[in-house]
């Protein structure tokens, strides 16, 4: 009996998988959390950005958003042209 999955493309392309892996490896927190003079809590990211809490968000929320943005940017850069998108992209990247 033929396996229908044998003819179908992989669930995640190697290019997109590598982009996601690079983003994950490039955005990890380093060192210890610090208490700022103004009462904020901050920690460094391996990309060089300082992540901190704010008046309406926690340090954890900033870390999660930062990592999500890094993954989004990395995947967007390698996404095939024509892939339907939620966020506006250049006309050369829109579905035809």
Short mmCIF file of C-alpha atoms in Angstrom, two decimals:
data_model
loop_
_atom_site.label_atom_id
_atom_site.label_comp_id
_atom_site.label_asym_id
_atom_site.label_seq_id
_atom_site.Cartn_x
_atom_site.Cartn_y
_atom_site.Cartn_z
CA UNK A 1 0.00 0.00 0.00
CA UNK A 2 1.31 3.46 -0.87
CA UNK A 3 2.03 5.91 1.93
CA UNK A 4 0.39 9.26 0.94
CA UNK A 5 2.80 11.18 3.16
CA UNK A 6 5.75 9.89 1.11
CA UNK A 7 4.77 12.19 -1.78
CA UNK A 8 3.86 15.24 0.29
CA UNK A 9 6.34 17.96 1.23
CA UNK A 10 7.70 17.99 4.79
CA UNK A 11 5.57 19.80 7.38
CA UNK A 12 8.35 22.38 7.88
CA UNK A 13 10.83 23.30 5.19
CA UNK A 14 14.49 22.95 6.09
CA UNK A 15 15.02 26.65 5.33
CA UNK A 16 12.29 27.78 7.72
CA UNK A 17 13.39 25.29 10.37
CA UNK A 18 16.98 26.60 10.24
CA UNK A 19 15.76 30.21 10.44
CA UNK A 20 13.69 29.44 13.53
CA UNK A 21 16.60 27.56 15.13
CA UNK A 22 19.00 30.47 14.46
CA UNK A 23 16.53 32.95 15.97
CA UNK A 24 16.12 30.81 19.08
CA UNK A 25 19.89 30.50 19.51
CA UNK A 26 20.48 34.23 18.95
CA UNK A 27 18.01 35.46 21.53
CA UNK A 28 18.67 33.90 24.92
CA UNK A 29 18.86 35.74 28.20
CA UNK A 30 22.33 36.02 29.67
CA UNK A 31 23.53 36.84 33.16
CA UNK A 32 21.28 37.58 36.08
CA UNK A 33 18.26 39.82 36.38
CA UNK A 34 19.11 43.24 37.82
CA UNK A 35 17.05 45.73 39.76
CA UNK A 36 17.36 49.21 38.26
CA UNK A 37 17.47 52.45 40.22
CA UNK A 38 13.94 53.21 39.05
CA UNK A 39 12.59 49.86 40.28
CA UNK A 40 12.57 48.11 36.92
CA UNK A 41 13.91 44.60 36.56
CA UNK A 42 16.12 43.93 33.54
CA UNK A 43 18.20 41.22 31.94
CA UNK A 44 20.45 41.14 28.89
CA UNK A 45 19.69 39.24 25.71
CA UNK A 46 22.52 37.60 23.79
CA UNK A 47 21.64 39.88 20.84
CA UNK A 48 22.72 42.91 22.90
CA UNK A 49 19.27 44.26 23.77
CA UNK A 50 18.35 44.88 27.41
CA UNK A 51 14.94 43.43 28.28
CA UNK A 52 13.00 45.02 31.14
CA UNK A 53 9.62 45.22 32.72
CA UNK A 54 7.48 48.32 32.35
CA UNK A 55 4.46 49.98 33.85
CA UNK A 56 2.04 47.55 32.17
CA UNK A 57 4.17 44.49 31.34
CA UNK A 58 6.36 42.05 33.21
CA UNK A 59 9.94 41.10 32.42
CA UNK A 60 8.66 37.65 31.44
CA UNK A 61 6.22 39.21 28.95
CA UNK A 62 9.01 41.30 27.41
CA UNK A 63 11.22 38.22 27.06
CA UNK A 64 8.38 36.28 25.39
CA UNK A 65 7.57 39.13 23.00
CA UNK A 66 11.24 39.63 22.13
CA UNK A 67 11.67 35.94 21.28
CA UNK A 68 8.42 35.87 19.30
CA UNK A 69 9.49 38.92 17.29
CA UNK A 70 12.88 37.34 16.61
CA UNK A 71 11.21 34.17 15.32
CA UNK A 72 8.74 36.19 13.24
CA UNK A 73 11.49 38.24 11.61
CA UNK A 74 13.64 35.20 10.91
CA UNK A 75 10.76 33.23 9.37
CA UNK A 76 9.50 36.23 7.39
CA UNK A 77 12.90 36.69 5.78
CA UNK A 78 12.86 33.15 4.38
CA UNK A 79 9.13 32.63 3.80
CA UNK A 80 8.37 31.72 0.21
CA UNK A 81 7.01 34.50 -1.98
CA UNK A 82 3.26 34.12 -2.31
CA UNK A 83 2.68 32.68 1.15
CA UNK A 84 -0.48 34.36 2.56
CA UNK A 85 0.42 36.78 5.36
CA UNK A 86 -1.36 38.46 8.27
CA UNK A 87 1.05 41.39 8.35
CA UNK A 88 1.73 43.57 5.33
CA UNK A 89 4.87 42.64 3.39
CA UNK A 90 6.51 43.87 0.19
CA UNK A 91 4.57 43.35 -3.03
CA UNK A 92 7.19 40.84 -4.21
CA UNK A 93 6.28 38.64 -1.21
CA UNK A 94 2.45 38.69 -1.67
CA UNK A 95 0.38 35.80 -3.05
CA UNK A 96 -0.03 35.93 -6.82
#
